[in-house]
Structures are given as structure tokens and as C-alpha cells.
Coordinates of C-alpha atoms and ligand atoms in Angstrom, one line a residue:
X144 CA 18.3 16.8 19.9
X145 CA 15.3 18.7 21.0
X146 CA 13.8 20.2 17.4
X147 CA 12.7 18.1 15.2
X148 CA 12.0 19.2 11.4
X149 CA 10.0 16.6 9.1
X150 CA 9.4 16.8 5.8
X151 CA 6.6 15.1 4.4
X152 CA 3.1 15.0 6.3
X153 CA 1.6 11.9 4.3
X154 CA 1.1 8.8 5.6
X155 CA 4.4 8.2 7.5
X156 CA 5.8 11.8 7.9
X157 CA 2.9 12.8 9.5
X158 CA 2.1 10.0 12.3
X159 CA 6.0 9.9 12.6
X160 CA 6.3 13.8 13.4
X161 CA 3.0 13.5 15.9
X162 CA 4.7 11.0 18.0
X163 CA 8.2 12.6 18.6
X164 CA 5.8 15.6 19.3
X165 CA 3.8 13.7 21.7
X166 CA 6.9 12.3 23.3
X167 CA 8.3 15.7 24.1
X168 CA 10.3 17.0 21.5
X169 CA 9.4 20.4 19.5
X170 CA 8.7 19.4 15.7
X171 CA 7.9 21.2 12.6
X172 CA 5.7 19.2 10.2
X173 CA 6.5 20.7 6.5
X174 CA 4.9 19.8 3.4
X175 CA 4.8 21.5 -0.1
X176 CA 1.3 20.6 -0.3
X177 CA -0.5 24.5 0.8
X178 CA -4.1 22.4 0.8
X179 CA -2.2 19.5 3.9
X180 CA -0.6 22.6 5.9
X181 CA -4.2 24.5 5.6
X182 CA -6.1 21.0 6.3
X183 CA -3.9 20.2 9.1
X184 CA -3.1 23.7 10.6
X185 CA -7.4 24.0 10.7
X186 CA -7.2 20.9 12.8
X187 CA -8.3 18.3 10.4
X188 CA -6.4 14.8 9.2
X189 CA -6.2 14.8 5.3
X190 CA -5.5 10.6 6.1
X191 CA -8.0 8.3 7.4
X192 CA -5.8 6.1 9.9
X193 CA -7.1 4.5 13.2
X194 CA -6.3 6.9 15.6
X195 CA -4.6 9.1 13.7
X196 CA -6.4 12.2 14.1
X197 CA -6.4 11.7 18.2
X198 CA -2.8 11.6 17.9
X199 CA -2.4 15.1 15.5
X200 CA -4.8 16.6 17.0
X201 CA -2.7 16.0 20.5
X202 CA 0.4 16.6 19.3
X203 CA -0.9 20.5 17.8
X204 CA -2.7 21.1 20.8
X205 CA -0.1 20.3 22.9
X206 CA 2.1 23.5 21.2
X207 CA 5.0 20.6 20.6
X208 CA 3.8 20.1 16.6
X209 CA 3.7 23.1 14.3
X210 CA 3.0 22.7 10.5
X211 CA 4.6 24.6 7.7
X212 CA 5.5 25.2 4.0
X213 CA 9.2 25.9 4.7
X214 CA 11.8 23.9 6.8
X215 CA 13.4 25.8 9.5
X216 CA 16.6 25.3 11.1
X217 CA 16.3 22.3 13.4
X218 CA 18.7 19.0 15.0
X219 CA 17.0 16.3 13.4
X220 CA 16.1 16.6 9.8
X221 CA 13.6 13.6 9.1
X222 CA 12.9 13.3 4.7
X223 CA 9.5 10.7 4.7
X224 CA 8.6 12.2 1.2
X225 CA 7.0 9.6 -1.6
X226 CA 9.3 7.6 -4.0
X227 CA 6.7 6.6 -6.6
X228 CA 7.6 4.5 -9.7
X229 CA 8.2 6.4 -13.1
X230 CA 8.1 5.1 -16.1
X231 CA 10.9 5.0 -18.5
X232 CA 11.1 5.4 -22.2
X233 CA 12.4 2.4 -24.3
X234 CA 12.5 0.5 -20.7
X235 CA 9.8 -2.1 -20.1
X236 CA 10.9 -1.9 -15.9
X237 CA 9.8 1.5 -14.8
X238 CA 12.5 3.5 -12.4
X239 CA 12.1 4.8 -8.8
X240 CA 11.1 9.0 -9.3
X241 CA 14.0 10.4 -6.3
X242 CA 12.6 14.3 -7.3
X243 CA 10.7 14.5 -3.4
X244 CA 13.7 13.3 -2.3
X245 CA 15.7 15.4 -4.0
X246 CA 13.3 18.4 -3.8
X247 CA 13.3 17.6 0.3
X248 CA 17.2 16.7 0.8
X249 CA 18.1 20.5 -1.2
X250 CA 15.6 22.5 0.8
X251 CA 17.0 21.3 4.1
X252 CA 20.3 22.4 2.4
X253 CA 20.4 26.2 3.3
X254 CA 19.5 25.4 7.2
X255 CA 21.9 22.5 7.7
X256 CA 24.5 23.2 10.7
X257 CA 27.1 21.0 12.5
X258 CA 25.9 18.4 14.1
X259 CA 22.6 18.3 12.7
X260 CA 21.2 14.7 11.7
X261 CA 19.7 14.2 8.7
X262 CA 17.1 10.7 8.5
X263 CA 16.3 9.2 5.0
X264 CA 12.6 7.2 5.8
X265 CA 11.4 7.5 2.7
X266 CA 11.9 4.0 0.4
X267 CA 14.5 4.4 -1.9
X268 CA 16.7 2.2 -4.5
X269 CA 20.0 0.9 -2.9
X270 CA 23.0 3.3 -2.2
X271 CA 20.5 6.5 -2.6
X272 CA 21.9 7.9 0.5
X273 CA 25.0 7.7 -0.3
X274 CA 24.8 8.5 -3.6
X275 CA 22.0 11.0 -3.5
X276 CA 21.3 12.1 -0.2
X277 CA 24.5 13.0 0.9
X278 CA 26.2 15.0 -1.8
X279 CA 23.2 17.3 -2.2
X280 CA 23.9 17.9 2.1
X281 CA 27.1 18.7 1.6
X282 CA 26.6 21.2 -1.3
X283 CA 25.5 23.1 2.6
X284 CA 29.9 23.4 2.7
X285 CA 29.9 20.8 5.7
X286 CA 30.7 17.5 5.4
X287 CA 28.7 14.4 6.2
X288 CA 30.4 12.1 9.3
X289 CA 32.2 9.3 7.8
X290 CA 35.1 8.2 9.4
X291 CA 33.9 6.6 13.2
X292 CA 37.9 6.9 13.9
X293 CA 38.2 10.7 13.8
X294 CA 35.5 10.9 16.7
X295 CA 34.0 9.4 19.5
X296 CA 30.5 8.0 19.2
X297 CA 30.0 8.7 23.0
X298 CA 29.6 12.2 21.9
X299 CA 28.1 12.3 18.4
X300 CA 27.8 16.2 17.1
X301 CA 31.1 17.9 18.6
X302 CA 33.3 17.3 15.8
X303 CA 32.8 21.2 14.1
X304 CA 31.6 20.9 9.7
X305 CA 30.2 17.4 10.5
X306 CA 26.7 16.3 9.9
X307 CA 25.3 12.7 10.4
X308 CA 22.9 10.6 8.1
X309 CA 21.0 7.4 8.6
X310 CA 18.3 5.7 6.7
X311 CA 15.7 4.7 8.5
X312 CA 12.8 3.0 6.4
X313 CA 9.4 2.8 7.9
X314 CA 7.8 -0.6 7.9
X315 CA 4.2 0.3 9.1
X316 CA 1.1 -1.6 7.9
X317 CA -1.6 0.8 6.4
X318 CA -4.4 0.3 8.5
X319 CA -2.2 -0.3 12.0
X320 CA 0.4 2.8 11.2
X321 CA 0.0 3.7 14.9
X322 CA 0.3 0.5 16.9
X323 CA 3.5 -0.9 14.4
X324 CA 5.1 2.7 14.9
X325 CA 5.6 2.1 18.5
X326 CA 5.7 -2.1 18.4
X327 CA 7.8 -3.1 15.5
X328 CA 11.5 -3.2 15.5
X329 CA 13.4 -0.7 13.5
X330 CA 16.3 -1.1 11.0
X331 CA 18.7 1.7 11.0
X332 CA 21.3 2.2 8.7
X333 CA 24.1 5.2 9.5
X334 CA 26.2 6.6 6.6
X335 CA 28.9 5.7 9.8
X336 CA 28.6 4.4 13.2
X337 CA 27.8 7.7 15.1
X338 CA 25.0 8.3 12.3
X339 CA 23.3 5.4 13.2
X340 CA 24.0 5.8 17.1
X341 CA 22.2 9.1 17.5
X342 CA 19.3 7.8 15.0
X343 CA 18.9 5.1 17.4
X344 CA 18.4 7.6 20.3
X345 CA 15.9 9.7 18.5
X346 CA 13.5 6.5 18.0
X347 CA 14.0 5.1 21.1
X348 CA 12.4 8.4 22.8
X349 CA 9.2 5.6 21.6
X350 CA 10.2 2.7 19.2
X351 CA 9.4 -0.4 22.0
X352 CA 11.0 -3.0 19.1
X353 CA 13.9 -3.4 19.2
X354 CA 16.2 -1.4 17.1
X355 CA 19.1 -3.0 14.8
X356 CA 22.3 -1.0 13.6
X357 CA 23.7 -1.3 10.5
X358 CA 24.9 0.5 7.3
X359 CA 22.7 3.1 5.3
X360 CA 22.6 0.7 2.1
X361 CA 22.0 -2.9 4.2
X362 CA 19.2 -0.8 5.6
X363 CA 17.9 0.0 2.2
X364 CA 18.3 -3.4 0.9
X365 CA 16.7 -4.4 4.0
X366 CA 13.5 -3.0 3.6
X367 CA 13.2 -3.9 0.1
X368 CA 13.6 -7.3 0.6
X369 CA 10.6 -7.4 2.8
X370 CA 8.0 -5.9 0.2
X371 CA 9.7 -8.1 -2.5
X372 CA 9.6 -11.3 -0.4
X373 CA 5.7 -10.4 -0.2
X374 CA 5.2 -9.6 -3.4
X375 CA 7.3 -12.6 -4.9
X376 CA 4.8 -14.7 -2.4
X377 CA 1.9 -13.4 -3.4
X378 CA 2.6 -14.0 -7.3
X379 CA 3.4 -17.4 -6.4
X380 CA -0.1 -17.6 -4.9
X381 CA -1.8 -16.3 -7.8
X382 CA 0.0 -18.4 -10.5
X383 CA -1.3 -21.7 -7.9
X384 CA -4.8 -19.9 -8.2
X385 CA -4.3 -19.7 -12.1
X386 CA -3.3 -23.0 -12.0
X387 CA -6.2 -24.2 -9.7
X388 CA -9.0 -23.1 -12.3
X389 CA -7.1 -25.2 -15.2
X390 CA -7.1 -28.3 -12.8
X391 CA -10.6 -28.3 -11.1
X392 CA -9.7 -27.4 -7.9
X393 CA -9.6 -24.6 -5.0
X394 CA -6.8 -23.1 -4.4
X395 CA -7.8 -21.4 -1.0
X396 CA -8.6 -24.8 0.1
X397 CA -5.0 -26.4 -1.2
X398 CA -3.2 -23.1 0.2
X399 CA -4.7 -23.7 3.6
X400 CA -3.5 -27.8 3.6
X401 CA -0.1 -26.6 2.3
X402 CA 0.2 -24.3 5.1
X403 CA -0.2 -26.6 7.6
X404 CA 3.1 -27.7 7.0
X405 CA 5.7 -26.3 10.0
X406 CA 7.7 -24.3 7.3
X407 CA 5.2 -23.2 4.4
X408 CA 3.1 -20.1 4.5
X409 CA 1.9 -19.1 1.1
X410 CA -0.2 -15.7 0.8
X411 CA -3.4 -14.7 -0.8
X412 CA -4.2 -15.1 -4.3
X413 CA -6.3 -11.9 -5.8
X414 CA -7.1 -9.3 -8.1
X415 CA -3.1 -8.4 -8.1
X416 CA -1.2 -6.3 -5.8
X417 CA -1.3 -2.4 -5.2
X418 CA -0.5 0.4 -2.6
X419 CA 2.6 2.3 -2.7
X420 CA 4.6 0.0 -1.2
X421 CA 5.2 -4.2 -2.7
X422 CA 4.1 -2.7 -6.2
X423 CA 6.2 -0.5 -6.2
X424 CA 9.5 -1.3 -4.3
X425 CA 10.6 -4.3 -6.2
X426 CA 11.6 -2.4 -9.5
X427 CA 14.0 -0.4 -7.1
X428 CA 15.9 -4.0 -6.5
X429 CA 15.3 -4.4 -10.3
X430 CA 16.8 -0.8 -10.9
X431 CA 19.9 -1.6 -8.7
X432 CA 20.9 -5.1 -10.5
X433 CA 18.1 -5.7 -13.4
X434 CA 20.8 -8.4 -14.7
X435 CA 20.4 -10.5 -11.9
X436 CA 16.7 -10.0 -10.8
X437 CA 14.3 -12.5 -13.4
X438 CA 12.7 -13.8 -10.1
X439 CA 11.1 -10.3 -9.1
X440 CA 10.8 -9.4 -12.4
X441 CA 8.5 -12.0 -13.4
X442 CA 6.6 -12.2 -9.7
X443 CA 6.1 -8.3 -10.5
X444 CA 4.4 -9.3 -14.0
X445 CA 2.4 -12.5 -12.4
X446 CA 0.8 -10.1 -9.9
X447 CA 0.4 -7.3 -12.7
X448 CA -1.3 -9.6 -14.9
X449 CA -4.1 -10.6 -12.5
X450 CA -6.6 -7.4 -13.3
X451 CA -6.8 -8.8 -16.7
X452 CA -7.2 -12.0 -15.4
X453 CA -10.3 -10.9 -13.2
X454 CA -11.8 -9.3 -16.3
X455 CA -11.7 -13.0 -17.9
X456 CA -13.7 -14.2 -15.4
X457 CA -16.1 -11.5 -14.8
X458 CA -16.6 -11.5 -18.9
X459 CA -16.9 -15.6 -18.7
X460 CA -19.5 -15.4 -15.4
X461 CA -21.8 -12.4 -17.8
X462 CA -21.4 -15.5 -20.5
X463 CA -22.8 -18.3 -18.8
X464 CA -26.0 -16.8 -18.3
X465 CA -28.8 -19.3 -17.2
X466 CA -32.2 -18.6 -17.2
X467 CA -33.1 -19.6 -13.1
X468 CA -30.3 -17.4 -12.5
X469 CA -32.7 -14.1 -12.5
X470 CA -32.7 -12.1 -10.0
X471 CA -35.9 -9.9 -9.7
X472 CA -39.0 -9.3 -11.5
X473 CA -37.7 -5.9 -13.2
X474 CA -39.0 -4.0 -15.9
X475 CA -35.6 -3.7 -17.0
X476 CA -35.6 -5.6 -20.4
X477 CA -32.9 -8.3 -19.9
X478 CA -29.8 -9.3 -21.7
X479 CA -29.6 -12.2 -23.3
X480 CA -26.4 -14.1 -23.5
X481 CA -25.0 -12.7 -26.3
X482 CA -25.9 -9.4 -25.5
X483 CA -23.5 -6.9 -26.1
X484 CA -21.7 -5.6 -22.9
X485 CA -23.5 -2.6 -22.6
X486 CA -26.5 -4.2 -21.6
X487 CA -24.6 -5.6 -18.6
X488 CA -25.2 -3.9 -15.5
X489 CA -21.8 -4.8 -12.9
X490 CA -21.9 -3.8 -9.3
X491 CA -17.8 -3.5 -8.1
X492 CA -17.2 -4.1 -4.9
X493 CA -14.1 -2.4 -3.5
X494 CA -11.7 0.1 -5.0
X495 CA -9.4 0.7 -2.3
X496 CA -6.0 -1.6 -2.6
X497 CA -6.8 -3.8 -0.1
X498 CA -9.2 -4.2 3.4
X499 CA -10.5 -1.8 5.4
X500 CA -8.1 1.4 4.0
X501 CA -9.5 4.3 1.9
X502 CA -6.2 4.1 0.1
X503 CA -6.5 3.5 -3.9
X504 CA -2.8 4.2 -5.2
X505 CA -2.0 1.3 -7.6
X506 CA -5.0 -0.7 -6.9
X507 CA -5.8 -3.4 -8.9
X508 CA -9.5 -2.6 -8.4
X509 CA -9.2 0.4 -10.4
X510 CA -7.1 -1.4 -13.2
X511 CA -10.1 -4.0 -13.3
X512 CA -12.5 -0.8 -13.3
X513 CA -11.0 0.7 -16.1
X514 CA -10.8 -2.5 -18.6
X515 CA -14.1 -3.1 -17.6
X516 CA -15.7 0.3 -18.5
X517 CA -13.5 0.0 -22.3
X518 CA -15.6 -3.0 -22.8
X519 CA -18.7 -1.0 -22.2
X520 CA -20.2 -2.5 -19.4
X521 CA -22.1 -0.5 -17.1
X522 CA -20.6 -0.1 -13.8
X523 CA -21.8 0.8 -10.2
X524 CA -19.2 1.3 -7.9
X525 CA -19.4 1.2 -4.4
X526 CA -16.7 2.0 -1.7
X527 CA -17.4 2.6 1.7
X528 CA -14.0 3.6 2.6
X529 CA -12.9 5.7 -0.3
X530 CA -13.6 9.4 -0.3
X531 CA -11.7 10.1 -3.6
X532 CA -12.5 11.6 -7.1
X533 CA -13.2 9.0 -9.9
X534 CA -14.8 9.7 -13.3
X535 CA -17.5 7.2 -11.7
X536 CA -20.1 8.3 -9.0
X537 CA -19.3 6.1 -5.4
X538 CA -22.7 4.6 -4.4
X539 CA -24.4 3.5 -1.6
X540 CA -23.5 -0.3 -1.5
X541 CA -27.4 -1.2 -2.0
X542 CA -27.9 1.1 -4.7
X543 CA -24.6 -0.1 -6.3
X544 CA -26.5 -3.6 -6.2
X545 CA -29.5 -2.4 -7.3
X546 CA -30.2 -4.2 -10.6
X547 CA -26.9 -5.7 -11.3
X548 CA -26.8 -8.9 -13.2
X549 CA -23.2 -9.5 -11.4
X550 CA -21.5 -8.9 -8.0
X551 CA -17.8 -8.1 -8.8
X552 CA -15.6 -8.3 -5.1
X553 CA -12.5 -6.4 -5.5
X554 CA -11.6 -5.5 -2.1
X555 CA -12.3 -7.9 1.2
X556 CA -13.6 -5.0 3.4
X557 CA -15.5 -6.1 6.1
X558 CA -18.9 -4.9 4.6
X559 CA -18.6 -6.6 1.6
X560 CA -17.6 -9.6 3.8
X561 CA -20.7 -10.1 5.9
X562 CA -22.7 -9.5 2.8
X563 CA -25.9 -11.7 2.7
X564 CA -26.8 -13.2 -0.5
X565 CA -30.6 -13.3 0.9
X566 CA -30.2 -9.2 1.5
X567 CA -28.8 -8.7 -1.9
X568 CA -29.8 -11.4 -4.2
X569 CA -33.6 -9.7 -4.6
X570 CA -32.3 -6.2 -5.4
X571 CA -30.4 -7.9 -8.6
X572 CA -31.2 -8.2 -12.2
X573 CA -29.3 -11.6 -12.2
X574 CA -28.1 -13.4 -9.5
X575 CA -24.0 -13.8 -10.2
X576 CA -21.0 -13.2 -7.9
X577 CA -17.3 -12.9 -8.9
X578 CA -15.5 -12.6 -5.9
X579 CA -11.3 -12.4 -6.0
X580 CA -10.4 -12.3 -2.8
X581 CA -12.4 -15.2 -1.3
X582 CA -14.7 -13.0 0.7
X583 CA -17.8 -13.6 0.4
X584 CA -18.3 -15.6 3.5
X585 CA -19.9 -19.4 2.7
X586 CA -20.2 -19.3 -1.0
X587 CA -22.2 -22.3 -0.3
X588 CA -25.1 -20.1 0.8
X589 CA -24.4 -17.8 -2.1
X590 CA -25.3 -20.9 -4.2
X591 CA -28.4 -21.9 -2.2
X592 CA -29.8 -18.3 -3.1
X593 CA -30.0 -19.2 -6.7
X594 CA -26.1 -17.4 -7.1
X595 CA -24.0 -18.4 -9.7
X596 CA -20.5 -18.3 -8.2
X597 CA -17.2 -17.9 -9.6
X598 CA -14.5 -17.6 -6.9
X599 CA -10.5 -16.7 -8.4
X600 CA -8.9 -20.1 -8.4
X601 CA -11.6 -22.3 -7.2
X602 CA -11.9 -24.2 -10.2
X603 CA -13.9 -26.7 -8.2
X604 CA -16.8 -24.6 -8.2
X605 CA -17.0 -23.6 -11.6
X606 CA -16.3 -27.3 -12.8
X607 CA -19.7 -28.1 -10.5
X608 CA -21.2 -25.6 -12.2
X609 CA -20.5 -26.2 -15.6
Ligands
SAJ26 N1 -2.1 -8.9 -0.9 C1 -2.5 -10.1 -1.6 N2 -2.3 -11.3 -0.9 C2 -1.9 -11.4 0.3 C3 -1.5 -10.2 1.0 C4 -1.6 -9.0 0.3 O1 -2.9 -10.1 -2.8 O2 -1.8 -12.5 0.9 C5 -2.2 -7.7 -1.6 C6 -3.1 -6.7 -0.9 O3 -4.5 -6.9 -1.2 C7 -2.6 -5.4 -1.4 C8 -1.1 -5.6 -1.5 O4 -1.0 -7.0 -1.6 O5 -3.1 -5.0 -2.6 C9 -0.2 -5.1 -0.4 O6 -0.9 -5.2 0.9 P1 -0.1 -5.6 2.3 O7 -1.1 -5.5 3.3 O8 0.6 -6.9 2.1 O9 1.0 -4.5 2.4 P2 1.0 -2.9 2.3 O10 1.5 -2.5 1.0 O11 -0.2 -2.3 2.9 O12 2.2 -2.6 3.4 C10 3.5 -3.2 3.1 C11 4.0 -3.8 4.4 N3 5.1 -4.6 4.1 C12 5.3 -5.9 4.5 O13 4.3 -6.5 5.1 C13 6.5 -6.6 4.2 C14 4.3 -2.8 5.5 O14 4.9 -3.4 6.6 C15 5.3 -1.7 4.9 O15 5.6 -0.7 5.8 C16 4.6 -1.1 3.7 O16 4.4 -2.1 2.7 C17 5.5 0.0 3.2 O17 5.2 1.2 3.5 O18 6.5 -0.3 2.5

């Protein structure tokens, strides 16, 4: 196993092909994508990842990682290609869209020899590589390693028309792809023993977790469960904070006290869940057994629900307009309460899914963003971290703020974090914050400055206000 040939150079393929390249094999990064193989093959990172671009930048320099538009004929076939959600007609639980994979699995097909391994990383619905990974690699006339009888694992690859095939899902954290690439322990499911044996020796060249053997679908099922078990948290958290506002009381405050106890750890409530990845992967569970599934089913709706929920709020804070509540001496002609929601000037915070990533795919922020512009608000976004293409102009976050009658926090980034009310306060029209992640560091201070605050599921501090 010296050549290496990944397909896919987004953000798992392409981290995942830099280390084996670093760690002395000789890999071929392809992607269909001409604009990532001119980007990276010019020496630039089309992903902003800490320590990312150190690491591609080593690996090309080093002559060990080339990048591509085709595959070539290689030992290890690696498929990290996405697996977004598609809706489908007349279903109200949208399907997982296997074309990349597909697309991927059929172009490796003409350069597939014996002995070759072929690695599913990509997140995909239950039994997809058995069902849909192998019997496109076999339309190559070989056949994929089954039976662990016929040979010996000690010496995977000698048996002639055999490949192998093992699914391998990633389990990186966006924002610490690098250091969980190395660290965490790895799942790896073979389509037979000997699959799973000589996937195992690839990643150990620099997996330091430890690495777990099992079969192809347990694997799949495996990784699913994680993001669901997140994302069935998390909605639980949000329906406490939902329920926190009704009673008059904090919910970030009762989550803390409840998770005191030795065996409780409830997540976050927020402005609902996004990224590729616990939005997503859920509905592949649901997809495999939708019978059986109301639990993820309705956690998937809680935490889909909460964008409108924040656009309650931020409409409810414009509302309770109070006359100390101004902000600056402007020559801006002020709303009145019942102004219509043009007048309304909203700074959003945040766009990216969550913290510190320049990642928006199926963030909440921009679900919040888009109700909020139908309602006719005016809106000045700011996002530090994002570098993408919105019908809105990014700001600088103190022009974003300029004038605002209301602070909207989407996303807990540290800037928005170590915001100062006494920095920001003067540049605004009004003085109101919404914040939905339970950011903004000592609200109480907020307050002092003359801030009306409305934190999601403190329904203490809105009772005081009120
Ligand atoms: N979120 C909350 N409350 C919380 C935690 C998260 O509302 O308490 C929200 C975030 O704001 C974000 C979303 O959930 O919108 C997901 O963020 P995350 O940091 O929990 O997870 P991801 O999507 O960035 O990465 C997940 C990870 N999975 C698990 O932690 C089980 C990662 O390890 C996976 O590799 C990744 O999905 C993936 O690629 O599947």
C-alpha cells in the first residue's frame, strides 16, 4: 500500500489525503471541482481550518501529494465526497443525495485492480456499501472480498479478482479537523475481516486513537448514532429553553444545576442546528427505518423550528420599545413602536453554523436571515469569519452596529463574545440585544448600559423586564 488516490478535497478528503502524504505515502488528491485543483495546485487552501494550509502546503511541497481532475490507478482508493440531504417529492423527510458517491465509486471503476482497497469515509445511510458501493466496484469484472474463509488475513491482496472495502466515517470536529484526525479513535467497518484488517493498517501509518473493527454497516450505523445522539440532545435543550420562557426562568442557569448531576449532560439551547453533519445525518437513520424513528424525527423538527422561534423574539424585543432605551442622538428619524418593520434597522451577529468556523451550510443564522429580510426589516450583517457570497453585503462588525435599534447574536464567535455594551451601546439607534446562544458575556452589564435584553430561554429576564 504505497499510492494512495482520494477523491474528494473538501473538508475531510483534503486534510485526510495531506496526512497520508505527510506520513510517507504517494497520494493523488482528485476533485471534480477545476476551481479546488487550480486553487490548490497554485498553493492556496480553498478551507479555512487551523493549520490546514501548513499541512497542504507540506504535503505538495514535499512531492508526496499531487492534485487532479482524474483518479489514476492507485492501492488505496479513499471516496470522502459530500452526502447532502435532498428533498423528496410527496415526502415530508428529505433523503440522503448518494450521486458523489456514486459519481466517485464509478470513476474509480475503470482503474480498479486486484487487491486494491477501496475506503467509503463519506457519511452515508445504513447498508450503502453494501448495497451501493460495492456492486458499482464490481461492474470493474472483479469481485469484492467477502468470504474471510477462502484467504488468509495475514496476507490481504493475494487472492487474484479480489478487491477489499471498508467504511471508514470521519468523526472530526470542524474547527479541530487536524488535532481529532490524529487523536480520536476510528471505527472501521470491512465488507469482510481482511477489508477491515488492511484499512486498519492504512490509518494507523497516523491514527494515535485507537482503532475498532467491525462490519461495514455497524460502522455506518455507528457514526450516525453519534450526530443523532447530539442532535436528539440538543432539541431536548431547546424545547427546556422553550419551556423556560413560558415558566419565568433561565434555562442556561437550570441546564448548568442539572448537569451537576454525575450522569446528566444536556447541550446548548440556540438558534437550531446546522453544518453538514447532525442536520443532516439523522434523516439517513430516518431513511433506513422511518417506521420506527418518531424520536429523531421530532428532535430533527424541535431543532428545525428554532429559527422561527428566534424571529419571535427578535420581532417581540423591536415591540417592546421604551423610550430610555435610545441609543444615540441620531438624525435618523426614529421608529415608533408600531412602526412598520422597515423602519427597523437589525445588526446580525454571526452567520456561520456555529463558533469560530467560516462554515454556513445549513445554518440556522441564514434561515433567521432570510425570515427576517421577508418581514422587511433592514439588516446589517456582520461575519468575521465568513468569506462567502450572500445577497447581503458582510460588514465591518462596528459599522454592522452602527445605528441599529437591535443586536441580533446568531453565532457565539469569540468577537461577538467579548463585545462591550459600553463600546457598542453609543453607536446604536436603540439600545436592544437578542442574543441565542447566551454569549454576550454578563448580560447584567448589558442591562446596566441602558440594554434591553432578551436572552433564548431565560424567561427570567424578560419577566424582570416586563
Ligand atoms: N449546537 C447547539 N448546541 C450544542 C452543541 C451544538 O445548538 O450544545 C449546534 C451548533 O451551534 C451547530 C450544530 O449544533 O449549529 C453542530 O455543531 P457541533 O459542533 O456539535 O458539530 P459539527 O456538526 O461541527 O460536527 C459534528 C461532530 N459530531 C459529534 O460531535 C458527534 C463531529 O465529531 C463529526 O465529525 C461531524 O459532525 C461530522 O462530520 O459528522
Amino acid at each position: 500500500m504505497h499510492k494512495i488516490c482520494v477523491l474528494g478535497l473538501g473538508y475531510i478528503g483534503l486534510p485526510t489525503a495531506s496526512m497520508f502524504a505527510t506520513h510517507g505515502f504517494q497520494v493523488v488528491g482528485v476533485d471534480v471541482n477545476e476551481r479546488v485543483v487550480e486553487t490548490l495546485n497554485n498553493g492556496e487552501v480553498h478551507i479555512h481550518e487551523p493549520g490546514l494550509k501548513t499541512l497542504v502546503q507540506a504535503a505538495l511541497k514535499s512531492g508526496n501529494l499531487r492534485v487532479a481532475s482524474e483518479p489514476e490507478p492507485a492501492d488505496v482508493f479513499i471516496i470522502a465526497v459530500p452526502t447532502p440531504l435532498s428533498p423528496v417529492a410527496g415526502l415530508s423527510s428529505p433523503k440522503a443525495d448518494l450521486s458523489h458517491v456514486i459519481a466517485a465509486a464509478e470513476s474509480i471503476v475503470p482503474y480498479l485492480r486486484p487487491g486494491n482497497l477501496v475506503v467509503l469515509e463519506s457519511t452515508v445511510p445504513p447498508r450503502t456499501t453494501l448495497e451501493v458501493l460495492v456492486p458499482i466496484l464490481e461492474r470493474s469484472g472483479l469481485g469484492v472480498s467477502r468470504d474471510e474463509e477462502n484467504h488468509s488475513p495475514q496476507h490481504p491482496g493475494t487472492t487474484a479478482s479480489l478487491f477489499y472495502v471498508a467504511h471508514c466515517p470521519e468523526r472530526v470536529l470542524p474547527g479541530r479537523i487536524l488535532e481529532e484526525l490524529i487523536r480520536n479513535d476510528r471505527v472501521i467497518g470491512g465488507v469482510d475481516r481482511a477489508s477491515a484488517e488492511m484499512a486498519k493498517a492504512l490509518y494507523a501509518s497516523f491514527v494515535e486513537g485507537e482503532i475498532f473493527l467491525t462490519d461495514a454497516t455497524t460502522a455506518e450505523m455507528v457514526k450516525l448514532m453519534e450526530n443523532t445522539y447530539r442532535d436528539v440532545n440538543i432539541a431536548l435543550a431547546n424545547e427546556f429553553a422553550l419551556v423556560a420562557e413560558q415558566l419565568g426562568i433561565n434555562v442556561w442557569e437550570a441546564i448548568e444545576l442539572a448537569n451537576r448531576h454525575p450522569r446528566v449532560n444536556i447541550l446548548k439551547p440556540g438558534p437550531g442546528v446546522g453544518g453538514h453533519c447532525i442536520a443532516v445525518d439523522p434523516w439517513f437513520i430516518v431513511q433506513a427505518a422511518p417506521e420506527v424513528t418518531p424520536l429523531i424525527q421530532t428532535a430533527r423538527r424541535v431543532n428545525d423550528s428554532m429559527p422561527a422561534h428566534v424571529v419571535e423574539l427578535v420581532k417581540r424585543a423591536l415591540a417592546e420599545h421604551k423610550t430610555e432605551d435610545r441609543g444615540q442622538e441620531t438624525e435618523d428619524k426614529l421608529p415608533s413602536p408600531a412602526s412598520s418593520p422597515l423602519s427597523h434597522r437589525i445588526a446580525v451577529l454571526g452567520l456561520a453554523y456555529k463558533a469560530n468556523v467560516d462554515d454556513v451550510r445549513e445554518s440556522p443564522a441564514l434561515r433567521v436571515v432570510e425570515s427576517l429580510a421577508a418581514l422587511g426589516y433592514e439588516l446589517r450583517l456582520c461575519d468575521p469569519h465568513v468569506n462567502a457570497a450572500f445577497p447581503w453585503p458582510l460588514l465591518p462588525l462596528l459599522e454592522a452596529v452602527k445605528g441599529a435599534d437591535c443586536l441580533v447574536l446568531l453565532t457565539d464567535h469569540a468577537e461577538f463574545a467579548a463585545l462591550k455594551p459600553q463600546v457598542v451601546g453609543p453607536l446604536m439607534r436603540y439600545r436592544r440585544l437578542v442574543d441565542t446562544r447566551g454569549a454576550a458575556s454578563k448580560p447584567q452589564e448589558w442591562a446596566a448600559e441602558g440594554f434591553q435584553v432578551m436572552i433564548l430561554g431565560d424567561g427570567k429576564a424578560e419577566e424582570q423586564e416586563g
